[in-house]
Short mmCIF file of C-alpha atoms in Angstrom, two decimals:
data_model
loop_
_atom_site.label_atom_id
_atom_site.label_comp_id
_atom_site.label_asym_id
_atom_site.label_seq_id
_atom_site.Cartn_x
_atom_site.Cartn_y
_atom_site.Cartn_z
CA MET A 239 0.00 0.00 0.00
CA TYR A 240 1.01 3.59 -0.50
CA ALA A 241 3.29 5.19 2.11
CA TYR A 242 3.42 8.93 2.74
CA SER A 243 6.25 10.83 1.08
CA GLU A 244 7.97 13.74 2.81
CA PHE A 245 5.74 16.06 0.80
CA ASP A 246 2.59 14.23 1.95
CA GLU A 247 3.69 14.43 5.56
CA ASP A 248 4.42 18.17 5.38
CA PHE A 249 1.15 18.87 3.55
CA VAL A 250 -1.04 17.04 6.04
CA ARG A 251 0.73 18.45 9.11
CA ALA A 252 0.35 21.98 7.74
CA ARG A 253 -3.38 21.42 7.27
CA VAL A 254 -3.69 20.18 10.86
CA ARG A 255 -1.86 23.25 12.22
CA GLN A 256 -4.10 25.50 10.17
CA PHE A 257 -7.24 23.78 11.42
CA ARG A 258 -6.05 23.84 15.02
CA ASP A 259 -5.91 27.63 14.82
CA GLN A 260 -9.37 27.73 13.23
CA VAL A 261 -10.81 25.57 16.01
CA GLU A 262 -9.33 27.83 18.68
CA ARG A 263 -10.87 30.85 17.00
CA ARG A 264 -14.25 29.12 16.86
CA ILE A 265 -14.10 28.17 20.54
CA ASP A 266 -13.17 31.66 21.72
CA GLY A 267 -15.79 33.27 19.49
CA ARG A 268 -13.60 34.99 16.91
CA LEU A 269 -15.30 32.79 14.28
CA THR A 270 -19.05 32.34 14.09
CA GLU A 271 -20.52 28.94 13.21
CA ASP A 272 -21.40 30.25 9.73
CA GLU A 273 -17.78 31.34 9.23
CA PHE A 274 -16.42 28.10 10.69
CA ARG A 275 -18.66 25.74 8.70
CA PRO A 276 -16.74 25.77 5.36
CA LEU A 277 -13.46 25.46 7.24
CA ARG A 278 -14.51 22.41 9.24
CA LEU A 279 -16.06 20.74 6.20
CA MET A 280 -12.73 21.03 4.40
CA ASN A 281 -11.38 18.85 7.21
CA GLY A 282 -14.16 16.27 7.28
CA LEU A 283 -15.96 17.65 10.33
CA TYR A 284 -19.76 17.71 10.31
CA LEU A 285 -22.25 18.99 12.87
CA GLN A 286 -24.84 16.24 13.32
CA LEU A 287 -27.98 16.00 15.44
CA HIS A 288 -26.26 15.56 18.79
CA ALA A 289 -22.55 16.21 18.28
CA TYR A 290 -19.80 16.74 15.78
CA MET A 291 -18.94 13.84 13.47
CA LEU A 292 -15.48 13.37 11.97
CA ARG A 293 -15.25 11.48 8.70
CA VAL A 294 -11.80 9.96 8.10
CA ALA A 295 -10.64 8.94 4.64
CA ILE A 296 -9.59 5.37 4.01
CA PRO A 297 -8.36 5.81 0.44
CA TYR A 298 -9.74 3.07 -1.83
CA GLY A 299 -10.59 1.12 1.33
CA THR A 300 -7.03 -0.02 2.09
CA LEU A 301 -5.56 -0.14 5.61
CA ASN A 302 -2.77 -1.88 7.46
CA ALA A 303 -2.74 -3.17 11.02
CA ARG A 304 -0.96 -0.11 12.44
CA GLN A 305 -3.60 2.19 10.98
CA MET A 306 -6.46 0.04 12.26
CA ARG A 307 -4.96 0.07 15.75
CA GLN A 308 -4.69 3.86 15.58
CA LEU A 309 -8.38 4.09 14.68
CA ALA A 310 -9.12 1.91 17.70
CA MET A 311 -7.06 4.19 19.92
CA ILE A 312 -8.88 7.27 18.61
CA ALA A 313 -12.24 5.60 19.25
CA GLU A 314 -11.31 4.89 22.86
CA ARG A 315 -9.49 8.11 23.69
CA TRP A 316 -11.63 10.73 21.97
CA ASP A 317 -14.93 9.03 21.12
CA ARG A 318 -17.19 6.37 22.66
CA GLY A 319 -15.15 3.27 21.92
CA TYR A 320 -16.31 2.47 18.39
CA GLY A 321 -16.16 3.62 14.78
CA HIS A 322 -18.65 3.41 11.94
CA PHE A 323 -17.49 2.20 8.51
CA THR A 324 -19.37 3.71 5.57
CA THR A 325 -20.34 2.98 1.98
CA ARG A 326 -17.55 5.29 0.82
CA GLN A 327 -14.96 3.10 2.54
CA ASN A 328 -14.44 5.77 5.21
CA ILE A 329 -14.74 5.59 8.98
CA GLN A 330 -16.81 8.04 11.01
CA PHE A 331 -16.42 8.99 14.65
CA ASN A 332 -19.78 10.22 15.92
CA TRP A 333 -18.94 11.87 19.23
CA PRO A 334 -15.64 13.84 19.16
CA ARG A 335 -15.37 17.09 21.10
CA LEU A 336 -14.50 20.03 18.89
CA ARG A 337 -11.44 20.89 20.98
CA ASP A 338 -10.07 17.36 20.47
CA VAL A 339 -10.41 17.21 16.68
CA PRO A 340 -6.98 18.72 15.86
CA ASP A 341 -5.38 16.14 18.18
CA ILE A 342 -7.28 13.38 16.37
CA LEU A 343 -6.06 14.70 13.02
CA ASP A 344 -2.48 14.74 14.32
CA ALA A 345 -2.89 11.14 15.50
CA LEU A 346 -4.17 10.18 12.06
CA ALA A 347 -1.20 11.87 10.41
CA ASP A 348 1.10 9.75 12.59
CA VAL A 349 -0.03 6.70 10.58
CA GLY A 350 -0.45 8.28 7.15
CA MET A 351 -4.16 9.13 7.36
CA HIS A 352 -6.27 12.28 7.19
CA ALA A 353 -9.80 13.64 6.75
CA ILE A 354 -9.12 15.92 3.78
CA GLN A 355 -11.84 16.05 1.09
CA THR A 356 -14.18 13.72 2.93
CA SER A 357 -16.66 16.59 2.64
CA GLY A 358 -17.25 19.66 0.51
CA ASN A 359 -17.88 20.29 -3.18
CA CYS A 360 -14.72 18.59 -4.31
CA VAL A 361 -13.54 15.15 -5.44
CA ARG A 362 -14.34 12.90 -2.48
CA ASN A 363 -12.52 9.74 -1.36
CA VAL A 364 -11.95 7.58 -4.45
CA THR A 365 -13.48 4.17 -3.78
CA ALA A 366 -12.37 0.86 -5.26
CA ASP A 367 -13.07 -2.84 -5.48
CA HIS A 368 -12.60 -4.18 -1.95
CA PHE A 369 -11.06 -7.39 -3.35
CA ALA A 370 -8.39 -5.35 -5.14
CA GLY A 371 -5.08 -7.12 -5.62
CA ALA A 372 -6.51 -10.51 -4.71
CA ALA A 373 -9.58 -11.35 -6.80
CA ALA A 374 -9.48 -14.27 -9.21
CA ASP A 375 -11.34 -12.28 -11.89
CA GLU A 376 -9.13 -9.20 -11.68
CA VAL A 377 -7.97 -7.54 -14.89
CA ALA A 378 -5.53 -5.41 -12.90
CA ASP A 379 -5.20 -4.02 -9.40
CA PRO A 380 -7.20 -0.75 -9.45
CA ARG A 381 -5.53 0.76 -6.38
CA PRO A 382 -2.47 2.32 -8.09
CA TYR A 383 -4.87 4.23 -10.34
CA ALA A 384 -7.00 5.17 -7.34
CA GLU A 385 -3.92 6.51 -5.56
CA LEU A 386 -2.95 8.43 -8.70
CA MET A 387 -6.41 10.02 -8.72
CA ARG A 388 -6.16 10.78 -5.01
CA GLN A 389 -2.90 12.66 -5.44
CA TRP A 390 -4.15 14.49 -8.52
CA SER A 391 -7.45 15.57 -6.99
CA THR A 392 -6.21 16.53 -3.51
CA ASP A 393 -6.18 20.32 -3.22
CA HIS A 394 -6.55 20.62 -7.01
CA PRO A 395 -6.75 24.40 -7.57
CA GLU A 396 -9.52 24.15 -10.19
CA PHE A 397 -11.70 21.55 -8.48
CA GLN A 398 -11.93 22.62 -4.83
CA PHE A 399 -15.23 24.46 -5.33
CA LEU A 400 -17.19 22.40 -7.82
CA PRO A 401 -20.94 22.91 -8.29
CA ARG A 402 -21.47 19.91 -5.99
CA LYS A 403 -19.59 17.00 -4.44
CA PHE A 404 -18.00 14.61 -6.93
CA LYS A 405 -17.51 10.88 -6.50
CA ILE A 406 -15.29 8.48 -8.45
CA ALA A 407 -15.19 4.69 -8.16
CA ILE A 408 -12.94 2.17 -9.87
CA SER A 409 -13.31 -1.59 -10.25
CA GLY A 410 -10.63 -4.00 -11.41
CA GLY A 411 -12.52 -7.24 -11.98
CA ALA A 412 -14.91 -8.72 -14.49
CA GLU A 413 -17.53 -8.29 -11.76
CA ASP A 414 -18.16 -4.70 -10.73
CA ARG A 415 -17.76 -4.71 -6.95
CA ALA A 416 -17.43 -0.92 -6.62
CA VAL A 417 -20.92 0.16 -7.82
CA THR A 418 -19.25 2.25 -10.52
CA ARG A 419 -22.45 3.08 -12.38
CA ALA A 420 -23.83 4.91 -9.32
CA HIS A 421 -20.96 7.42 -9.34
CA ASP A 422 -20.29 10.73 -11.05
CA ILE A 423 -17.46 8.94 -12.83
CA GLY A 424 -17.18 5.17 -12.88
CA LEU A 425 -14.10 3.36 -14.13
CA ARG A 426 -13.86 -0.34 -14.96
CA LEU A 427 -10.52 -1.81 -15.96
CA VAL A 428 -10.81 -3.67 -19.26
CA ARG A 429 -8.48 -5.18 -21.83
CA LYS A 430 -8.47 -4.56 -25.56
CA GLY A 431 -6.12 -7.11 -27.04
CA ASP A 432 -2.91 -6.75 -25.05
CA GLU A 433 -3.70 -3.21 -23.90
CA THR A 434 -5.17 -2.29 -20.52
CA GLY A 435 -7.58 0.61 -20.31
CA PHE A 436 -10.84 1.81 -18.84
CA GLU A 437 -14.51 1.76 -19.60
CA VAL A 438 -15.61 5.21 -18.44
CA SER A 439 -19.16 5.99 -17.35
CA VAL A 440 -20.38 9.42 -16.35
CA GLY A 441 -23.48 10.87 -14.73
CA GLY A 442 -24.35 8.26 -12.14
CA GLY A 443 -25.73 9.13 -8.75
CA LEU A 444 -28.54 8.22 -6.39
CA GLY A 445 -30.27 10.58 -3.95
CA ARG A 446 -33.54 12.31 -4.86
CA THR A 447 -32.92 11.80 -8.61
CA PRO A 448 -31.37 8.34 -9.02
CA MET A 449 -29.59 7.80 -12.32
CA LEU A 450 -27.14 5.26 -13.63
CA GLY A 451 -23.92 6.40 -15.24
CA ARG A 452 -23.74 6.16 -19.02
CA VAL A 453 -20.68 5.01 -20.92
CA ILE A 454 -18.86 7.98 -22.40
CA ARG A 455 -15.80 5.96 -23.48
CA ASP A 456 -15.89 2.19 -23.91
CA PHE A 457 -12.09 2.07 -23.99
CA LEU A 458 -9.83 4.79 -22.65
CA PRO A 459 -6.12 3.92 -22.89
CA GLU A 460 -4.41 3.72 -19.53
CA ALA A 461 -2.05 6.58 -20.41
CA ASP A 462 -4.97 8.97 -20.89
CA LEU A 463 -6.63 8.51 -17.50
CA LEU A 464 -5.79 11.78 -15.75
CA PRO A 465 -6.05 14.03 -18.82
CA TYR A 466 -9.49 12.59 -19.58
CA LEU A 467 -10.70 12.92 -15.99
CA GLU A 468 -9.44 16.50 -15.92
CA ALA A 469 -11.39 17.17 -19.10
CA ILE A 470 -14.63 15.75 -17.64
CA LEU A 471 -14.27 17.71 -14.41
CA GLY A 472 -13.34 20.88 -16.27
CA VAL A 473 -16.45 20.68 -18.43
CA TYR A 474 -18.63 19.88 -15.41
CA ASN A 475 -17.14 22.77 -13.43
CA ARG A 476 -18.17 25.11 -16.26
CA LEU A 477 -21.58 23.63 -17.12
CA GLY A 478 -22.77 22.33 -13.74
CA ARG A 479 -25.62 24.31 -12.25
CA ARG A 480 -24.89 26.51 -9.27
CA ASP A 481 -28.37 28.01 -9.00
CA ASN A 482 -29.92 24.89 -7.43
CA LYS A 483 -27.92 22.44 -5.31
CA TYR A 484 -30.46 19.70 -6.06
CA LYS A 485 -29.67 20.01 -9.77
CA ALA A 486 -25.95 20.62 -9.46
CA ARG A 487 -24.60 17.08 -9.94
CA ILE A 488 -23.10 16.04 -13.25
CA LYS A 489 -25.96 13.56 -13.75
CA ILE A 490 -28.29 16.55 -14.26
CA ALA A 491 -25.89 18.06 -16.79
CA VAL A 492 -25.88 14.77 -18.71
CA HIS A 493 -29.67 14.67 -18.57
CA GLU A 494 -30.15 18.30 -19.63
CA ILE A 495 -27.62 18.62 -22.44
CA GLY A 496 -27.37 14.97 -23.47
CA LEU A 497 -24.49 12.53 -23.40
CA GLU A 498 -23.38 13.27 -26.97
CA THR A 499 -23.10 17.00 -26.33
CA LEU A 500 -21.21 16.40 -23.10
CA ARG A 501 -18.88 13.97 -24.89
CA ASP A 502 -18.14 16.56 -27.57
CA GLU A 503 -17.32 19.17 -24.92
CA VAL A 504 -15.09 16.71 -23.07
CA GLU A 505 -13.21 15.75 -26.23
CA VAL A 506 -12.43 19.39 -26.98
CA ARG A 507 -11.07 19.90 -23.46
CA PHE A 508 -9.27 16.53 -23.58
CA ALA A 509 -7.27 17.61 -26.61
CA GLN A 510 -5.89 20.43 -24.48
CA THR A 511 -5.31 18.56 -21.22
CA ARG A 512 -3.64 15.62 -22.95
CA ALA A 513 -0.90 17.90 -24.22
CA GLU A 514 -0.58 19.74 -20.90
CA PHE A 515 0.26 16.65 -18.83
CA GLY A 516 3.36 15.86 -20.86
CA GLY A 517 3.97 12.46 -19.28
CA ALA A 518 4.31 13.62 -15.67
CA ASP A 519 1.30 11.54 -14.69
CA ARG A 520 2.85 8.43 -16.24
CA ALA A 521 6.04 8.91 -14.23
CA LEU A 522 4.00 9.41 -11.07
CA LEU A 523 1.98 6.24 -11.72
CA ALA A 524 5.14 4.21 -12.25
CA GLY A 525 6.37 5.26 -8.82
CA ILE A 526 3.02 4.59 -7.18
CA ALA A 527 2.68 1.12 -8.70
CA GLY A 528 5.71 -0.12 -6.76
CA HIS A 529 3.81 0.42 -3.50
CA PHE A 530 1.19 -2.11 -4.56
CA ALA A 531 3.36 -5.10 -5.38
CA PRO A 532 1.52 -8.27 -4.34
CA PRO A 533 2.75 -9.90 -1.13
CA ALA A 534 4.87 -13.04 -1.27
CA LEU A 535 2.23 -15.68 -0.56
CA PRO A 536 3.44 -19.02 0.85
CA ASP A 537 2.27 -22.24 -0.72
CA GLY A 538 -0.33 -24.33 1.06
CA PRO A 539 -3.08 -26.91 0.53
CA GLU A 540 -5.83 -25.93 -1.90
CA THR A 541 -8.61 -27.48 0.16
CA ILE A 542 -10.29 -25.92 3.17
CA PRO A 543 -9.76 -27.94 6.38
CA PRO A 544 -12.83 -29.66 7.87
CA GLY A 545 -14.64 -27.99 10.73
CA SER A 546 -17.88 -27.49 12.56
CA PRO A 547 -21.20 -26.78 10.79
CA ALA A 548 -20.82 -23.13 11.82
CA PHE A 549 -17.37 -22.99 10.22
CA ARG A 550 -18.60 -24.61 7.02
CA ALA A 551 -21.54 -22.20 6.80
CA TRP A 552 -19.15 -19.27 7.25
CA CYS A 553 -16.88 -20.61 4.51
CA ASP A 554 -19.85 -20.96 2.17
CA THR A 555 -20.91 -17.33 2.57
CA ASN A 556 -17.92 -15.25 3.65
CA LEU A 557 -15.15 -16.50 1.37
CA ALA A 558 -14.44 -15.39 -2.19
CA ALA A 559 -12.14 -16.82 -4.83
CA HIS A 560 -8.54 -15.65 -4.60
CA ARG A 561 -6.17 -15.52 -7.57
CA ARG A 562 -4.22 -18.24 -5.77
CA ALA A 563 -6.05 -21.55 -5.33
CA ASP A 564 -4.45 -22.10 -1.90
CA HIS A 565 -5.71 -18.76 -0.55
CA ALA A 566 -9.10 -17.18 0.05
CA ILE A 567 -10.53 -13.68 0.43
CA VAL A 568 -12.28 -13.39 3.80
CA THR A 569 -15.17 -11.00 4.39
CA VAL A 570 -15.59 -10.21 8.08
CA SER A 571 -19.22 -9.26 8.58
CA LEU A 572 -19.95 -6.23 10.74
CA LYS A 573 -23.62 -7.28 10.57
CA THR A 574 -24.09 -9.86 13.31
CA PRO A 575 -27.89 -9.76 13.79
CA GLY A 576 -28.68 -7.14 16.41
CA GLN A 577 -25.45 -5.21 15.80
CA VAL A 578 -25.46 -1.68 14.35
CA PRO A 579 -24.49 -2.24 10.69
CA GLY A 580 -20.97 -1.05 10.00
CA ASP A 581 -19.96 -0.42 13.62
CA ALA A 582 -16.82 -1.96 15.10
CA SER A 583 -15.63 -1.56 18.66
CA ALA A 584 -12.06 -0.59 19.47
CA TRP A 585 -11.47 -4.13 20.75
CA GLN A 586 -12.79 -5.63 17.51
CA MET A 587 -10.63 -3.29 15.46
CA ARG A 588 -7.54 -4.39 17.36
CA LEU A 589 -8.44 -8.04 16.82
CA LEU A 590 -8.81 -7.43 13.09
CA ALA A 591 -5.40 -5.76 13.08
CA ASP A 592 -3.91 -8.79 14.87
CA LEU A 593 -5.47 -11.19 12.35
CA ALA A 594 -4.22 -9.13 9.42
CA GLU A 595 -0.68 -9.24 10.77
CA ARG A 596 -0.71 -12.91 11.66
CA TYR A 597 -2.69 -14.39 8.78
CA GLY A 598 -3.24 -11.68 6.16
CA HIS A 599 0.12 -10.12 5.19
CA ASP A 600 -0.78 -6.90 7.05
CA GLU A 601 -3.52 -6.01 4.55
CA ILE A 602 -7.07 -4.93 5.37
CA ARG A 603 -9.83 -3.62 3.14
CA ILE A 604 -13.06 -1.81 3.97
CA SER A 605 -15.92 -2.67 1.62
CA HIS A 606 -18.70 -0.37 0.44
CA ARG A 607 -21.03 -2.87 2.13
CA GLN A 608 -19.63 -1.68 5.49
CA ASN A 609 -17.67 -4.86 6.15
CA VAL A 610 -13.98 -5.61 6.66
CA VAL A 611 -12.00 -7.79 4.26
CA LEU A 612 -8.82 -9.80 4.80
CA PRO A 613 -7.74 -10.23 1.18
CA HIS A 614 -4.93 -12.80 1.48
CA VAL A 615 -5.59 -15.69 3.89
CA ARG A 616 -4.20 -19.19 3.42
CA LYS A 617 -6.94 -21.79 3.35
CA ALA A 618 -4.99 -23.75 5.97
CA ASP A 619 -5.38 -20.76 8.35
CA LEU A 620 -9.12 -20.34 7.94
CA PRO A 621 -10.11 -22.38 11.04
CA ALA A 622 -7.89 -20.24 13.26
CA VAL A 623 -9.24 -17.02 11.72
CA PHE A 624 -12.82 -18.19 12.16
CA ALA A 625 -12.26 -19.16 15.79
CA ALA A 626 -10.79 -15.75 16.62
CA LEU A 627 -13.65 -13.97 14.86
CA ALA A 628 -16.23 -16.10 16.65
CA ASP A 629 -14.75 -15.14 20.03
CA ALA A 630 -15.13 -11.47 19.05
CA GLY A 631 -18.71 -11.74 17.76
CA LEU A 632 -17.54 -11.22 14.17
CA ALA A 633 -18.19 -14.63 12.64
CA ALA A 634 -21.69 -14.10 11.25
CA ALA A 635 -22.09 -16.30 8.16
CA ASN A 636 -24.14 -13.78 6.24
CA ALA A 637 -21.96 -11.88 3.74
CA GLY A 638 -24.17 -10.94 0.81
CA HIS A 639 -27.30 -12.31 2.50
CA ILE A 640 -30.39 -10.53 3.76
CA SER A 641 -29.01 -9.70 7.22
CA ASP A 642 -25.87 -8.18 5.66
CA ILE A 643 -27.76 -4.90 5.51
CA ILE A 644 -26.27 -1.61 4.40
CA ALA A 645 -27.75 1.09 6.64
CA CYS A 646 -27.02 4.78 6.96
CA PRO A 647 -26.91 6.37 10.46
CA GLY A 648 -30.42 7.70 9.92
CA LEU A 649 -32.34 9.73 12.47
CA ASP A 650 -30.26 8.37 15.35
CA TYR A 651 -27.36 10.60 14.25
CA CYS A 652 -27.86 12.47 11.00
CA ALA A 653 -29.23 16.00 10.83
CA LEU A 654 -30.58 15.36 7.33
CA ALA A 655 -32.42 12.12 8.09
CA THR A 656 -36.20 11.91 8.17
CA ALA A 657 -36.53 8.39 9.62
CA ARG A 658 -34.61 5.82 11.58
CA SER A 659 -32.66 3.20 9.66
CA ILE A 660 -30.47 1.46 12.26
CA PRO A 661 -33.32 0.03 14.42
CA VAL A 662 -35.19 -1.17 11.33
CA ALA A 663 -32.07 -2.88 10.00
CA GLN A 664 -31.54 -4.56 13.37
CA GLN A 665 -35.15 -5.75 13.52
CA ILE A 666 -35.04 -7.21 10.00
CA ALA A 667 -31.75 -9.02 10.67
CA GLN A 668 -32.99 -10.48 13.95
CA HIS A 669 -36.30 -11.49 12.40
CA PHE A 670 -34.66 -13.52 9.64
CA GLU A 671 -32.22 -15.05 12.08
CA ALA A 672 -35.24 -16.28 14.06
CA LEU A 673 -36.92 -17.62 10.89
CA LYS A 674 -33.77 -19.65 10.05
CA ILE A 675 -34.31 -19.25 6.29
CA GLU A 676 -31.46 -16.90 5.38
CA HIS A 677 -29.30 -19.61 3.85
CA GLU A 678 -32.27 -21.12 2.03
CA VAL A 679 -32.90 -17.69 0.52
CA GLY A 680 -29.27 -17.29 -0.53
CA PRO A 681 -27.61 -14.08 -1.74
CA LEU A 682 -29.93 -11.09 -1.45
CA ARG A 683 -28.98 -7.45 -0.94
CA LEU A 684 -31.14 -5.32 1.36
CA ASN A 685 -30.23 -1.67 1.94
CA ILE A 686 -32.00 0.98 4.03
CA SER A 687 -31.62 4.77 3.88
CA GLY A 688 -33.08 7.20 6.38
CA CYS A 689 -33.69 9.98 3.84
CA ILE A 690 -33.75 10.71 0.11
CA ASN A 691 -30.01 11.35 0.01
CA ALA A 692 -29.68 7.55 -0.28
CA CYS A 693 -26.37 7.17 1.54
CA ALA A 694 -27.14 3.44 1.94
CA HIS A 695 -27.56 2.92 -1.83
CA HIS A 696 -31.12 1.62 -1.39
CA HIS A 697 -31.90 2.29 -5.07
CA VAL A 698 -29.47 -0.41 -6.23
CA ALA A 699 -30.43 -3.10 -3.72
CA GLU A 700 -32.63 -6.03 -4.64
CA ILE A 701 -34.78 -4.90 -1.70
CA GLY A 702 -34.37 -1.19 -1.04
CA ILE A 703 -36.01 0.64 1.86
CA LEU A 704 -36.31 4.42 2.10
CA GLY A 705 -37.40 5.98 5.37
CA LEU A 706 -39.44 9.18 5.11
CA GLU A 707 -41.51 11.38 7.38
CA ARG A 708 -45.18 11.73 6.50
CA ALA A 709 -47.27 14.05 8.69
CA GLY A 710 -44.97 13.44 11.62
CA VAL A 711 -44.93 9.65 11.18
CA GLU A 712 -42.02 7.54 9.93
CA THR A 713 -42.98 5.57 6.84
CA TYR A 714 -40.90 3.24 4.70
CA GLN A 715 -41.07 2.93 0.93
CA ILE A 716 -39.85 -0.25 -0.78
CA THR A 717 -38.11 -0.64 -4.12
CA LEU A 718 -37.35 -3.99 -5.72
CA GLY A 719 -34.98 -5.22 -8.40
CA GLY A 720 -32.05 -2.87 -7.96
CA ASP A 721 -28.58 -4.10 -8.93
CA PRO A 722 -25.20 -2.53 -8.06
CA THR A 723 -23.05 -4.72 -10.34
CA GLN A 724 -22.05 -4.58 -14.00
CA ASN A 725 -25.75 -5.25 -14.70
CA ALA A 726 -26.71 -2.12 -12.79
CA ALA A 727 -30.38 -1.28 -12.34
CA ILE A 728 -32.46 1.16 -10.30
CA GLY A 729 -35.10 -0.57 -8.20
CA GLN A 730 -38.80 -0.12 -8.94
CA ARG A 731 -41.04 1.36 -6.28
CA THR A 732 -43.69 -1.09 -5.12
CA GLY A 733 -46.32 1.46 -4.03
CA PRO A 734 -47.38 3.19 -0.81
CA GLY A 735 -45.05 3.03 2.17
CA PHE A 736 -45.33 1.01 5.35
CA ALA A 737 -45.37 2.13 8.95
CA ALA A 738 -42.41 1.30 11.17
CA ASP A 739 -44.30 -1.57 12.79
CA GLU A 740 -45.25 -2.97 9.36
CA ILE A 741 -41.96 -2.93 7.48
CA VAL A 742 -40.47 -6.15 8.88
CA GLY A 743 -43.59 -8.09 7.94
CA ALA A 744 -43.56 -6.52 4.47
CA VAL A 745 -39.98 -7.69 3.90
CA GLU A 746 -40.89 -11.18 5.08
CA ARG A 747 -43.76 -11.33 2.56
CA ILE A 748 -41.41 -10.29 -0.25
CA VAL A 749 -38.87 -12.95 0.66
CA LEU A 750 -41.47 -15.72 1.02
CA ALA A 751 -42.96 -14.71 -2.33
CA TYR A 752 -39.52 -15.00 -3.90
CA LEU A 753 -39.06 -18.50 -2.48
CA ALA A 754 -42.41 -19.52 -3.95
CA LEU A 755 -41.77 -17.87 -7.34
CA ARG A 756 -38.19 -18.87 -8.09
CA ARG A 757 -37.58 -21.70 -10.53
CA ASP A 758 -35.01 -23.37 -8.30
CA ALA A 759 -32.49 -22.60 -5.58
CA ASP A 760 -30.00 -21.29 -8.17
CA GLU A 761 -32.28 -18.51 -9.41
CA THR A 762 -31.37 -15.37 -7.48
CA PHE A 763 -33.86 -12.77 -6.34
CA GLY A 764 -32.73 -10.42 -9.10
CA GLU A 765 -33.12 -13.09 -11.77
CA ALA A 766 -36.56 -14.06 -10.50
CA PHE A 767 -37.64 -10.42 -10.34
CA ARG A 768 -36.55 -9.76 -13.92
CA ARG A 769 -38.47 -12.84 -15.04
CA VAL A 770 -41.79 -12.30 -13.21
CA GLY A 771 -41.80 -8.53 -12.79
CA LEU A 772 -43.12 -6.33 -10.02
CA GLY A 773 -46.73 -7.49 -10.07
CA PRO A 774 -46.55 -10.69 -8.00
CA PHE A 775 -44.65 -8.90 -5.25
CA GLN A 776 -47.10 -6.00 -5.18
CA GLN A 777 -49.91 -8.49 -4.84
CA VAL A 778 -48.49 -10.16 -1.74
CA LEU A 779 -47.47 -6.83 -0.24
CA TYR A 780 -50.68 -4.90 -0.58
CA GLU A 781 -53.36 -7.58 -0.50
CA CYS A 782 -51.97 -8.69 2.84
CA LYS A 783 -51.73 -5.07 4.02
CA GLU A 784 -55.38 -4.44 3.12
CA THR A 785 -56.38 -7.59 4.97
CA ASP A 786 -54.39 -6.53 8.04
CA ASP A 787 -55.91 -3.02 7.94
CA ALA A 788 -59.44 -4.43 7.69
CA ALA A 789 -58.85 -6.69 10.67
#
């Protein structure tokens, strides 16, 4: 993974010193909250419902054990003993005191971390495939390109005050595990003959106007990556609307002027930027790539050792194919039923750091599904890893299943939320654990957002739930058939929403209908939905609801 250079170190420390002075001026009253707001947002500090929240960047979701231990220390010393991992592969601390934030930022800088550009109308944390560098289907490791984009976009003089926030995701495998089509720019590594390049999509985004990115280049040569991105952002910075923040994203520009017109504008700008870079970006990438050399993996048996039924169930759900047949990619679920999705205690973080050092070549990933990944584990070591996780309450065998719920903080924390999401996610997970049908159901994505900003990506879940406030009452809308992969789709709304005490039963009816409708156990929810359509699910949802209301 990338290690700070002397320049990086000086840059981050200078930002911390600058912010420390700003915090002191806010505390003693020389800065008003309105004056302080843009300054704190530039350093990842939000003011939520009950306290400040600090969002820390985990670039492209990659950590080492030392960094994870430092996050644990910060959680214990300056917060309430836990951190919350997010869909942007960041970590959030929900309870820091304002006076302590500069000390937290200094502690982050000690291990090569920061909170720069985790907020604001700039290029946010570049996210990547959480199986990067390990996946069996990988075209190339996307992280060197993600690091290149991070360095290029950080403090970029032209792109610090864009019309709106800007998000980039990159995926390196045949399967899109980074939800690239839901981003302002999505990049998928592809090959054309012997040449590596990118499929580039533009104009994706969820929120109140969900749209999927559209392909603007089906093959962009690797050497043209930064000049082409600079061209897209330059055009967006000029054309993006600043009169209405709800219409300021690039997806609205694509919708209003059309993809072809946008492409023409980008190509004109690209002709300029391509000449301006002069190869400096290629030299930078060559230096970065050396930081991402694959670890030296020892040989071992290609079969998984025998174990208990619980161990076998965990292997069936939480392991993914590694490029080496004697290794596996381990997903550590932060979704044990009843747990707050995405939360990890300081003690759990330290355990994960220990496991990464002992069994995982000191590599950790954070996934956009709010889980932790150990990308390089020998199959012979899996029983020991499972046993340690089980002792820490982290061995839930549910990765990719219905209780592996993505949930935003919702009304428990967020000042923008209109409904609770965490308690609903907990109730659904516990309900299906009690039913004992999760493994019969198989892979099924369920995401829940507490407002229309869609931080939990509910639009691209097979079952998406959106919490809203209606006349002072929390109500939950359902969408079905979303897909975050290379076959990306926006879910279809089923109809009227459900009250908080009805939503768990509504989800159960959907799942039982799927079990009755599917052709066989191999037909996934998404496949069954595309075959039968929305109608059968609406029927079981609303006929039952009318019956319940009449009773």
